[in-house]
Amino acid sequence: MADLLSYIVRKLLLAIPVILLATLIVFLILYLYGADPITAVAPPHASAEDLEALRDKYGFDEPFPIQYGKFLKRLVFDQDLGTSVARGTLNTDVSYLIEQKLPKTLQLMAIGLTISYSIGIPLGIYAALRQDTLKDRGVMVFTLVGYAMPSFWLGILLMMALAVYTNILPIGGTVGGLENIILPALTLGLGNAALTTRMMRSSMLEVKRQDYITQLRSRGLPEREVIFKHALRNALLPVITVIGLDIGWFVAGAVVVETVFSWPGIGMLVINSIANADFPTVQGCILVLALFVVLGNLVADILYAFVDPRVRLG
Amino acid sequence: MRRRKTLSDILAGWRMSEGAKEAIKDIIDRSRRNTMVAVGATIIIVMFSLALLAPVLPISDPEEYVDESFQPPSDNRWFGTDELGRDVFSRVIWGTRISLQVAVLAIFFSLLIGIMMGLMAGYFGGKTDYLIAGTIDLFWTFPPFLLALAFAATVAGGSLTAVIIAISISYWAGFARLMRGQALSVRERQFVEASRALGASNIRIMFTHVFPNCLAPLIVWASIGVADAITIESSLSFLGVGTQPPTPSWGYMLFRGLANLQEAPWMSTFPGVVLLITVLGFNLLGDGMRDVLDPRMKGMRR
């Protein structure tokens, strides 16, 4: 157990430079932005002095390292992401805006992840047990198409099929309550299900070939028991450990899917903020999304070390 | 009667060792028999032809208002018209041009960055490797789409060049990782040692021995990379931070199609189907080539 702990600490320390890079990229978003962001904040007909005062307030006129240093300091000590400069939400704390939207994105990701695994795992096993048959080929074609399908196009297709033509589900937004999350979550989940199926299939095929499986069969255990009691346990490990990496995929997917279905999460916030040139909010959102990815990777590493002791000793 | 030139005839004219010719012939033979390669390559050839021929094909100007708005598909407007009365068929074909142009150039530049970084890290080792590998890992952590979104959002205007740059600097880490791994393993091989003993310089060894040995996986990943780049470009355009109107782009067409889903479903259906087929084509080619070039990697992906 001690080696597992030291492994986790090591991984946590390694995450720090990654997070720093994320803050730097995020900071550059505002710094490099060509147009003067002050024009987005200033009222029309503002005088030069007014502009100067505003620039001072937001700190847009200082040299790069100082701006970045101040940005980091505010971030670390006050969790302060600055204030929005968009007209509708002028001077609102970005951290407050994000707090409002975060639960929606988390909901979406959680249901999407559940859908992805409850389709991908059984389908992968199904295909692996029928390797090289027509059914297996069929599943593989599904995964190929599912992987190639851009998420926004899948979303539009599902919307056409289930909302526009059949009226089974609402088109988007959050007015109706629970049924509104089905379409976006399904879009997010189906895309990732293709990957999960592929992983599950190849992992099951790998395990099926191993000696201990042959040995169990030769002892006369029924095939069902061999597969579901003994093989599955080992075959699931690599699939489960990539949950963490899936989170990165889901974060990227959420931005697109939320926009398709007007789901009011972080993804829509970031896209709307880009459109409104509200760069402090863009910074904040991207930073939160990046933290998700880093966290996901950390979870993947830890899960992996947990199930495979060779990793933490290496 | 003129005999059709066979593969062996063509190869016979090349200046290389018989062993290398044998290997190339073997690879081409096997890829011909691979269904995934055949389907993928066919799709890609059709798409590239459409992209190249777009200016000379008898189709209307993709940015011109040629008909009434929202005309459903018909005999002379195969894919119908959009909300401004532009020909969707023509816009889809011109969109192919934009998509392929952005994706191929973006992957070309990522390859360039990735190969350089990976070769240097893997070959020199030590402190150089430590620094470069760290940088690679930092970029590798984030999904390329998220990075590209962040970069694309910073560059005002969203020109094609901006999109290409955004994708290139988001995607190179995968190639660099691959290259570094290969370089690390190749440099321990005896022929590299022999070449060094003969006095070859580092640069020479990297490009004549290490690099050619990494070609096979690079071909596979470059093909999959183009598929990813097409997806990223169309997603960015869909979100409004990629290719800007009036330039025809599949992503933006789908965005407009979403807004008019009820009145004009053809506005999103046709660009969507062509986009899917194109991405599928590059993925199939990549997957198939992997089986052809290295049967041991069969079925692996992630």
Coordinates of N, CA and C in Angstrom, one line a residue, chain A residues 29-240:
Chain A
I29 N -4.8 33.4 -24.0 CA -6.0 33.7 -24.8 C -6.4 35.2 -24.7
L30 N -6.3 35.7 -23.5 CA -6.7 37.1 -23.4 C -5.5 38.0 -23.8
Y31 N -4.3 37.6 -23.5 CA -3.2 38.4 -23.8 C -2.9 38.6 -25.3
L32 N -3.1 37.5 -26.0 CA -2.8 37.6 -27.5 C -4.0 38.1 -28.3
Y33 N -5.1 38.2 -27.7 CA -6.3 38.6 -28.4 C -6.1 39.9 -29.1
G34 N -6.2 39.9 -30.4 CA -5.8 41.1 -31.2 C -6.5 42.4 -30.8
A35 N -7.8 42.3 -30.9 CA -8.6 43.6 -30.6 C -8.5 43.9 -29.1
D36 N -8.7 45.2 -28.8 CA -8.6 45.6 -27.4 C -9.8 45.2 -26.7
P37 N -9.7 44.3 -25.7 CA -10.9 43.8 -25.0 C -11.6 44.9 -24.3
I38 N -10.9 46.0 -24.1 CA -11.6 47.1 -23.3 C -12.8 47.6 -24.1
T39 N -12.7 47.5 -25.4 CA -13.9 48.0 -26.2 C -15.1 47.2 -25.9
A40 N -15.0 46.0 -25.5 CA -16.1 45.2 -25.2 C -16.8 45.6 -23.9
V41 N -16.0 46.2 -23.0 CA -16.5 46.6 -21.7 C -17.0 48.0 -21.7
A42 N -16.3 48.9 -22.4 CA -16.6 50.3 -22.3 C -18.0 50.7 -22.9
P43 N -18.7 51.6 -22.3 CA -19.9 52.1 -22.8 C -19.7 52.8 -24.1
P44 N -20.6 53.0 -25.0 CA -20.4 53.7 -26.2 C -20.1 55.2 -25.8
H45 N -19.4 55.9 -26.7 CA -19.0 57.3 -26.4 C -18.2 57.5 -25.2
A46 N -17.5 56.5 -24.7 CA -16.6 56.6 -23.5 C -15.5 57.5 -23.9
S47 N -15.1 58.4 -22.9 CA -13.9 59.3 -23.2 C -12.6 58.5 -23.0
A48 N -11.5 59.1 -23.5 CA -10.2 58.5 -23.4 C -9.9 58.2 -21.9
E49 N -10.3 59.1 -21.0 CA -10.0 58.9 -19.6 C -10.7 57.7 -19.1
D50 N -12.0 57.6 -19.5 CA -12.8 56.5 -19.0 C -12.1 55.2 -19.4
L51 N -11.7 55.1 -20.7 CA -11.1 53.9 -21.2 C -9.8 53.6 -20.4
E52 N -9.0 54.7 -20.1 CA -7.8 54.5 -19.3 C -8.1 53.9 -18.0
A53 N -9.1 54.4 -17.3 CA -9.5 54.0 -16.0 C -9.9 52.5 -16.0
L54 N -10.7 52.1 -17.1 CA -11.1 50.8 -17.2 C -10.0 49.8 -17.4
R55 N -9.1 50.3 -18.3 CA -7.9 49.5 -18.6 C -7.1 49.2 -17.4
D56 N -7.0 50.2 -16.6 CA -6.3 50.1 -15.3 C -6.9 49.1 -14.4
K57 N -8.3 49.2 -14.3 CA -9.0 48.3 -13.5 C -8.8 46.9 -13.9
Y58 N -8.9 46.6 -15.2 CA -8.7 45.2 -15.6 C -7.3 44.8 -15.8
G59 N -6.4 45.7 -15.7 CA -4.9 45.4 -15.8 C -4.5 45.0 -17.2
F60 N -5.1 45.5 -18.2 CA -4.8 45.2 -19.6 C -3.5 45.8 -20.1
D61 N -3.0 46.8 -19.4 CA -1.8 47.5 -19.9 C -0.5 47.2 -19.3
E62 N -0.4 46.2 -18.5 CA 0.9 45.9 -17.9 C 1.6 44.9 -18.7
P63 N 3.0 44.8 -18.5 CA 3.8 43.8 -19.3 C 3.3 42.4 -19.0
F64 N 3.7 41.5 -20.0 CA 3.2 40.1 -19.9 C 3.5 39.3 -18.6
P65 N 4.8 39.3 -18.2 CA 5.0 38.4 -17.0 C 4.3 38.9 -15.8
I66 N 4.1 40.3 -15.6 CA 3.5 40.8 -14.5 C 2.0 40.5 -14.5
Q67 N 1.4 40.6 -15.7 CA 0.0 40.2 -15.8 C -0.2 38.8 -15.5
Y68 N 0.7 37.9 -16.0 CA 0.5 36.5 -15.8 C 0.7 36.2 -14.3
G69 N 1.7 36.8 -13.7 CA 2.0 36.6 -12.3 C 0.7 37.0 -11.4
K70 N 0.2 38.1 -11.8 CA -1.0 38.6 -11.0 C -2.2 37.6 -11.2
F71 N -2.3 37.2 -12.5 CA -3.4 36.2 -12.8 C -3.2 35.0 -12.0
L72 N -2.0 34.4 -11.9 CA -1.8 33.2 -11.1 C -2.0 33.4 -9.6
K73 N -1.6 34.6 -9.1 CA -1.7 34.9 -7.7 C -3.2 35.0 -7.3
R74 N -4.0 35.7 -8.2 CA -5.4 35.8 -7.9 C -6.0 34.4 -7.9
L75 N -5.6 33.6 -8.9 CA -6.2 32.3 -9.1 C -5.9 31.4 -7.9
V76 N -4.7 31.4 -7.5 CA -4.3 30.4 -6.4 C -4.8 30.9 -5.1
F77 N -4.7 32.2 -4.8 CA -5.0 32.6 -3.4 C -6.5 32.9 -3.2
D78 N -7.1 33.5 -4.3 CA -8.5 33.9 -4.1 C -9.5 33.1 -4.9
Q79 N -9.0 32.1 -5.7 CA -9.8 31.4 -6.7 C -10.6 32.4 -7.5
D80 N -9.9 33.6 -7.8 CA -10.5 34.6 -8.5 C -10.2 34.5 -10.0
L81 N -11.2 34.3 -10.8 CA -11.0 34.2 -12.3 C -11.3 35.5 -13.0
G82 N -11.5 36.6 -12.3 CA -11.8 37.9 -12.9 C -13.3 38.0 -13.1
T83 N -13.7 39.1 -13.7 CA -15.1 39.3 -13.9 C -15.4 39.4 -15.4
S84 N -16.7 39.0 -15.7 CA -17.1 39.0 -17.1 C -17.2 40.4 -17.7
V85 N -16.8 40.5 -19.0 CA -16.9 41.8 -19.7 C -18.0 41.8 -20.7
A86 N -18.9 40.7 -20.7 CA -20.0 40.7 -21.7 C -21.1 41.6 -21.2
R87 N -21.9 42.2 -22.2 CA -22.9 43.2 -21.8 C -23.9 42.6 -20.8
G88 N -24.4 41.4 -21.1 CA -25.4 40.8 -20.3 C -25.0 40.5 -18.8
T89 N -23.7 40.1 -18.7 CA -23.3 39.7 -17.4 C -22.1 40.5 -16.9
L90 N -22.1 41.8 -17.3 CA -21.0 42.7 -17.0 C -20.7 42.7 -15.4
N91 N -19.4 42.6 -15.1 CA -18.9 42.6 -13.7 C -19.3 41.4 -12.9
T92 N -20.0 40.4 -13.4 CA -20.3 39.2 -12.6 C -19.0 38.4 -12.5
D93 N -18.8 37.8 -11.3 CA -17.6 37.0 -11.2 C -17.6 35.8 -12.1
V94 N -16.5 35.5 -12.8 CA -16.5 34.4 -13.7 C -16.7 33.1 -13.0
S95 N -16.1 33.1 -11.7 CA -16.2 31.8 -11.0 C -17.7 31.6 -10.6
Y96 N -18.5 32.6 -10.4 CA -19.9 32.5 -10.2 C -20.6 31.9 -11.4
L97 N -20.3 32.5 -12.6 CA -20.9 32.0 -13.8 C -20.6 30.5 -14.0
I98 N -19.4 30.1 -13.7 CA -19.0 28.7 -13.9 C -19.7 27.8 -12.9
E99 N -19.8 28.3 -11.7 CA -20.5 27.5 -10.6 C -21.9 27.2 -11.1
Q100 N -22.5 28.2 -11.7 CA -23.9 28.0 -12.2 C -24.0 26.9 -13.2
K101 N -23.0 26.8 -14.1 CA -23.1 25.9 -15.3 C -22.5 24.6 -15.0
L102 N -21.6 24.5 -14.1 CA -20.9 23.3 -13.9 C -21.7 22.0 -13.6
P103 N -22.7 22.1 -12.7 CA -23.5 20.9 -12.4 C -24.2 20.4 -13.7
K104 N -24.6 21.3 -14.6 CA -25.2 20.8 -15.9 C -24.3 20.0 -16.7
T105 N -23.0 20.4 -16.8 CA -22.1 19.7 -17.6 C -21.7 18.3 -16.9
L106 N -21.6 18.4 -15.6 CA -21.3 17.1 -14.8 C -22.4 16.1 -15.0
Q107 N -23.7 16.6 -14.9 CA -24.9 15.7 -15.2 C -24.7 15.0 -16.5
L108 N -24.5 15.9 -17.5 CA -24.4 15.4 -18.9 C -23.3 14.3 -19.1
M109 N -22.2 14.6 -18.5 CA -21.0 13.7 -18.6 C -21.3 12.4 -17.9
A110 N -21.9 12.5 -16.7 CA -22.2 11.3 -15.9 C -23.2 10.4 -16.7
I111 N -24.3 10.9 -17.2 CA -25.2 10.1 -17.9 C -24.6 9.6 -19.2
G112 N -23.8 10.4 -19.9 CA -23.2 10.0 -21.2 C -22.2 8.9 -20.9
L113 N -21.5 9.0 -19.8 CA -20.5 7.9 -19.5 C -21.2 6.6 -19.2
T114 N -22.4 6.7 -18.5 CA -23.2 5.5 -18.2 C -23.7 4.9 -19.5
I115 N -24.2 5.7 -20.4 CA -24.7 5.1 -21.6 C -23.6 4.5 -22.4
S116 N -22.4 5.2 -22.5 CA -21.3 4.6 -23.2 C -20.9 3.3 -22.7
Y117 N -20.8 3.1 -21.4 CA -20.3 1.9 -20.8 C -21.4 0.8 -20.9
S118 N -22.7 1.2 -20.8 CA -23.7 0.1 -20.8 C -23.9 -0.4 -22.2
I119 N -23.5 0.4 -23.2 CA -23.6 -0.2 -24.6 C -22.3 -0.8 -24.9
G120 N -21.2 -0.2 -24.6 CA -19.9 -0.6 -25.1 C -19.4 -2.0 -24.5
I121 N -19.6 -2.1 -23.2 CA -19.1 -3.4 -22.6 C -19.8 -4.6 -23.1
P122 N -21.2 -4.7 -23.0 CA -21.8 -5.9 -23.5 C -21.6 -6.1 -25.0
L123 N -21.6 -5.0 -25.8 CA -21.4 -5.2 -27.2 C -20.0 -5.7 -27.5
G124 N -19.0 -5.2 -26.8 CA -17.6 -5.7 -27.0 C -17.5 -7.2 -26.7
I125 N -18.1 -7.6 -25.6 CA -18.1 -9.0 -25.2 C -18.8 -9.8 -26.3
Y126 N -19.9 -9.4 -26.7 CA -20.7 -10.1 -27.7 C -19.9 -10.3 -29.0
A127 N -19.2 -9.2 -29.4 CA -18.4 -9.4 -30.6 C -17.2 -10.3 -30.4
A128 N -16.5 -10.2 -29.2 CA -15.4 -11.0 -29.0 C -15.7 -12.5 -29.0
L129 N -16.9 -12.8 -28.4 CA -17.3 -14.2 -28.3 C -17.6 -14.8 -29.7
R130 N -17.9 -13.9 -30.7 CA -18.2 -14.4 -32.0 C -17.2 -13.9 -33.0
Q131 N -15.9 -13.9 -32.6 CA -14.9 -13.4 -33.5 C -14.9 -13.9 -34.9
D132 N -14.8 -12.9 -35.8 CA -14.7 -13.2 -37.3 C -16.0 -13.8 -37.9
T133 N -17.1 -13.7 -37.1 CA -18.4 -14.1 -37.7 C -19.0 -12.8 -38.3
L134 N -20.2 -13.0 -39.0 CA -20.9 -11.9 -39.6 C -21.3 -10.9 -38.5
K135 N -21.7 -11.4 -37.3 CA -22.2 -10.5 -36.2 C -21.0 -9.7 -35.7
D136 N -19.9 -10.3 -35.6 CA -18.7 -9.6 -35.1 C -18.3 -8.4 -36.1
R137 N -18.4 -8.8 -37.4 CA -18.1 -7.8 -38.5 C -19.1 -6.6 -38.3
G138 N -20.4 -7.0 -38.1 CA -21.4 -6.0 -38.0 C -21.1 -5.0 -36.8
V139 N -20.7 -5.5 -35.7 CA -20.3 -4.7 -34.5 C -19.1 -3.8 -34.9
M140 N -18.1 -4.4 -35.6 CA -17.0 -3.6 -36.0 C -17.3 -2.5 -36.9
V141 N -18.2 -2.7 -37.8 CA -18.7 -1.6 -38.7 C -19.3 -0.5 -37.9
F142 N -20.2 -0.9 -36.9 CA -20.8 0.1 -36.0 C -19.7 0.9 -35.4
T143 N -18.6 0.3 -34.9 CA -17.6 1.0 -34.1 C -16.9 1.9 -35.1
L144 N -16.6 1.5 -36.3 CA -15.9 2.3 -37.3 C -16.7 3.6 -37.6
V145 N -18.0 3.4 -37.9 CA -18.9 4.5 -38.2 C -19.0 5.4 -37.0
G146 N -19.2 4.8 -35.8 CA -19.4 5.6 -34.6 C -18.1 6.4 -34.3
Y147 N -17.0 5.8 -34.6 CA -15.7 6.6 -34.3 C -15.6 7.7 -35.3
A148 N -16.0 7.5 -36.5 CA -15.7 8.5 -37.5 C -16.8 9.7 -37.4
M149 N -17.9 9.4 -36.8 CA -19.0 10.3 -36.8 C -18.7 11.5 -35.9
P150 N -18.6 12.8 -36.5 CA -18.4 13.9 -35.7 C -19.6 14.1 -34.7
S151 N -19.4 14.5 -33.5 CA -20.5 14.5 -32.5 C -21.6 15.4 -32.9
F152 N -21.3 16.6 -33.5 CA -22.4 17.5 -33.8 C -23.3 16.9 -34.9
W153 N -22.7 16.1 -35.8 CA -23.5 15.5 -36.9 C -24.4 14.4 -36.3
L154 N -23.8 13.6 -35.4 CA -24.6 12.6 -34.7 C -25.8 13.2 -33.9
G155 N -25.5 14.3 -33.3 CA -26.5 15.0 -32.5 C -27.6 15.5 -33.4
I156 N -27.3 16.1 -34.6 CA -28.3 16.6 -35.5 C -29.1 15.4 -36.0
L157 N -28.5 14.3 -36.3 CA -29.2 13.1 -36.8 C -30.2 12.6 -35.7
L158 N -29.7 12.5 -34.5 CA -30.6 12.0 -33.4 C -31.7 13.0 -33.2
M159 N -31.4 14.3 -33.3 CA -32.5 15.3 -33.2 C -33.5 15.1 -34.2
M160 N -33.1 14.9 -35.5 CA -34.0 14.7 -36.6 C -34.9 13.5 -36.3
A161 N -34.2 12.4 -35.9 CA -34.9 11.1 -35.8 C -35.9 11.1 -34.6
L162 N -35.4 11.7 -33.4 CA -36.2 11.5 -32.2 C -37.0 12.7 -31.8
A163 N -36.7 13.9 -32.4 CA -37.4 15.1 -32.0 C -38.2 15.8 -33.1
V164 N -37.5 16.0 -34.3 CA -38.2 16.7 -35.3 C -39.3 15.9 -36.0
Y165 N -38.9 14.7 -36.3 CA -39.9 13.9 -37.1 C -40.9 13.1 -36.3
T166 N -40.4 12.7 -35.1 CA -41.3 11.8 -34.3 C -41.8 12.5 -33.0
N167 N -41.2 13.6 -32.6 CA -41.7 14.3 -31.4 C -41.6 13.4 -30.1
I168 N -40.7 12.5 -30.1 CA -40.6 11.7 -28.9 C -40.0 12.5 -27.8
L169 N -38.9 13.2 -28.2 CA -38.2 14.0 -27.2 C -38.1 15.5 -27.6
P170 N -37.9 16.3 -26.6 CA -37.8 17.8 -26.9 C -36.5 18.0 -27.7
I171 N -36.5 19.1 -28.5 CA -35.3 19.4 -29.4 C -34.1 19.8 -28.6
G172 N -34.3 20.6 -27.5 CA -33.1 21.0 -26.8 C -33.6 21.9 -25.6
G173 N -32.6 22.6 -25.0 CA -32.9 23.4 -23.9 C -33.2 22.6 -22.6
T174 N -33.7 23.3 -21.6 CA -33.9 22.6 -20.3 C -35.4 22.8 -19.8
V175 N -36.3 23.3 -20.7 CA -37.6 23.6 -20.2 C -38.3 22.4 -19.6
G176 N -38.3 21.3 -20.3 CA -39.1 20.1 -20.0 C -38.6 19.4 -18.8
G177 N -37.4 19.5 -18.4 CA -36.9 18.7 -17.3 C -36.1 17.5 -17.7
L178 N -36.3 16.4 -17.1 CA -35.5 15.2 -17.3 C -35.3 14.8 -18.8
E179 N -36.4 14.8 -19.6 CA -36.3 14.3 -20.9 C -35.4 15.1 -21.8
N180 N -35.1 16.3 -21.4 CA -34.2 17.2 -22.2 C -32.7 16.7 -22.2
I181 N -32.4 16.0 -21.2 CA -31.0 15.6 -21.1 C -30.7 14.3 -21.9
I182 N -31.8 13.6 -22.3 CA -31.6 12.3 -23.0 C -30.9 12.5 -24.3
L183 N -31.3 13.4 -25.2 CA -30.7 13.5 -26.5 C -29.2 13.9 -26.4
P184 N -28.9 15.0 -25.6 CA -27.4 15.3 -25.5 C -26.6 14.2 -24.9
A185 N -27.1 13.5 -23.9 CA -26.4 12.5 -23.2 C -26.2 11.3 -24.2
L186 N -27.2 11.0 -25.0 CA -27.2 9.9 -25.9 C -26.1 10.2 -27.0
T187 N -26.1 11.4 -27.5 CA -25.1 11.8 -28.5 C -23.7 11.6 -27.9
L188 N -23.5 12.1 -26.7 CA -22.2 12.0 -26.1 C -21.8 10.6 -25.9
G189 N -22.8 9.8 -25.4 CA -22.5 8.4 -25.0 C -22.3 7.5 -26.2
L190 N -23.1 7.7 -27.2 CA -23.0 6.8 -28.4 C -21.6 6.9 -29.1
G191 N -21.1 8.2 -29.2 CA -19.8 8.4 -29.8 C -18.7 7.6 -29.1
N192 N -18.8 7.7 -27.8 CA -17.7 7.1 -27.0 C -18.0 5.5 -26.9
A193 N -19.2 5.1 -27.0 CA -19.5 3.7 -27.0 C -18.7 2.9 -28.0
A194 N -18.5 3.5 -29.2 CA -17.8 2.9 -30.2 C -16.4 2.5 -29.8
L195 N -15.7 3.5 -29.1 CA -14.4 3.2 -28.6 C -14.4 2.2 -27.5
T196 N -15.4 2.3 -26.6 CA -15.4 1.3 -25.5 C -15.6 -0.1 -26.0
T197 N -16.5 -0.2 -27.1 CA -16.7 -1.5 -27.7 C -15.4 -2.1 -28.2
R198 N -14.7 -1.3 -29.0 CA -13.4 -1.8 -29.5 C -12.5 -2.2 -28.5
M199 N -12.4 -1.4 -27.4 CA -11.4 -1.8 -26.3 C -11.9 -3.1 -25.6
M200 N -13.2 -3.2 -25.3 CA -13.7 -4.3 -24.7 C -13.5 -5.6 -25.5
R201 N -13.7 -5.5 -26.8 CA -13.6 -6.6 -27.7 C -12.1 -7.1 -27.7
S202 N -11.2 -6.1 -27.9 CA -9.8 -6.6 -28.1 C -9.3 -7.1 -26.8
S203 N -9.7 -6.5 -25.7 CA -9.3 -7.0 -24.3 C -9.8 -8.4 -24.1
M204 N -11.0 -8.6 -24.4 CA -11.6 -10.0 -24.2 C -10.9 -11.0 -25.1
L205 N -10.6 -10.6 -26.3 CA -9.9 -11.6 -27.2 C -8.5 -11.9 -26.6
E206 N -7.9 -10.9 -26.1 CA -6.6 -11.1 -25.5 C -6.6 -12.1 -24.3
V207 N -7.6 -11.9 -23.5 CA -7.7 -12.8 -22.3 C -8.1 -14.2 -22.7
K208 N -9.0 -14.3 -23.6 CA -9.5 -15.6 -24.0 C -8.4 -16.5 -24.5
R209 N -7.3 -15.9 -25.0 CA -6.2 -16.7 -25.5 C -5.3 -17.2 -24.4
Q210 N -5.5 -16.8 -23.2 CA -4.5 -17.1 -22.2 C -4.6 -18.5 -21.6
D211 N -3.5 -19.0 -21.1 CA -3.4 -20.4 -20.7 C -4.4 -20.7 -19.6
Y212 N -4.6 -19.8 -18.7 CA -5.5 -20.2 -17.5 C -6.9 -20.4 -18.0
I213 N -7.3 -19.8 -19.1 CA -8.6 -20.0 -19.7 C -8.7 -21.4 -20.3
T214 N -7.7 -21.7 -21.1 CA -7.6 -23.1 -21.7 C -7.7 -24.1 -20.6
Q215 N -7.0 -23.8 -19.5 CA -6.9 -24.8 -18.4 C -8.3 -25.0 -17.8
L216 N -9.0 -23.9 -17.6 CA -10.4 -23.9 -17.0 C -11.3 -24.8 -17.9
R217 N -11.1 -24.5 -19.2 CA -12.0 -25.2 -20.2 C -11.7 -26.7 -20.1
S218 N -10.4 -27.0 -20.0 CA -10.0 -28.5 -20.1 C -10.4 -29.2 -18.8
R219 N -10.7 -28.4 -17.7 CA -11.2 -29.0 -16.5 C -12.7 -29.2 -16.6
G220 N -13.3 -28.8 -17.8 CA -14.7 -29.1 -18.0 C -15.6 -28.1 -17.5
L221 N -15.1 -26.9 -17.2 CA -16.1 -25.8 -16.7 C -16.9 -25.4 -17.9
P222 N -18.2 -25.1 -17.7 CA -19.1 -24.7 -18.8 C -18.5 -23.3 -19.3
E223 N -18.7 -23.2 -20.6 CA -18.1 -22.0 -21.3 C -18.6 -20.7 -20.7
R224 N -19.9 -20.7 -20.3 CA -20.5 -19.5 -19.7 C -19.8 -19.1 -18.5
E225 N -19.5 -20.1 -17.7 CA -18.8 -19.8 -16.4 C -17.4 -19.3 -16.7
V226 N -16.7 -20.0 -17.6 CA -15.3 -19.6 -18.0 C -15.3 -18.1 -18.4
I227 N -16.2 -17.7 -19.2 CA -16.2 -16.3 -19.8 C -16.6 -15.4 -18.7
F228 N -17.8 -15.6 -18.1 CA -18.3 -14.5 -17.3 C -17.8 -14.5 -15.9
K229 N -17.3 -15.6 -15.4 CA -16.7 -15.6 -14.0 C -15.2 -15.4 -14.0
H230 N -14.5 -15.9 -15.0 CA -13.1 -15.9 -15.0 C -12.5 -14.9 -16.0
A231 N -12.9 -15.0 -17.2 CA -12.2 -14.2 -18.3 C -12.7 -12.7 -18.1
L232 N -13.9 -12.5 -17.9 CA -14.5 -11.1 -17.8 C -13.7 -10.2 -16.8
R233 N -13.4 -10.9 -15.6 CA -12.8 -10.1 -14.5 C -11.5 -9.5 -15.0
N234 N -10.7 -10.2 -15.7 CA -9.4 -9.6 -16.2 C -9.6 -8.8 -17.4
A235 N -10.6 -9.1 -18.3 CA -10.8 -8.4 -19.5 C -11.3 -7.0 -19.2
L236 N -12.1 -6.8 -18.1 CA -12.7 -5.5 -17.8 C -11.6 -4.5 -17.3
L237 N -10.5 -5.0 -16.8 CA -9.5 -4.0 -16.2 C -9.1 -2.9 -17.1
P238 N -8.6 -3.2 -18.3 CA -8.1 -2.1 -19.2 C -9.3 -1.2 -19.6
V239 N -10.5 -1.8 -19.7 CA -11.6 -0.9 -20.1 C -12.0 0.1 -19.0
I240 N -11.9 -0.4 -17.8 CA -12.3 0.4 -16.6 C -11.2 1.5 -16.4

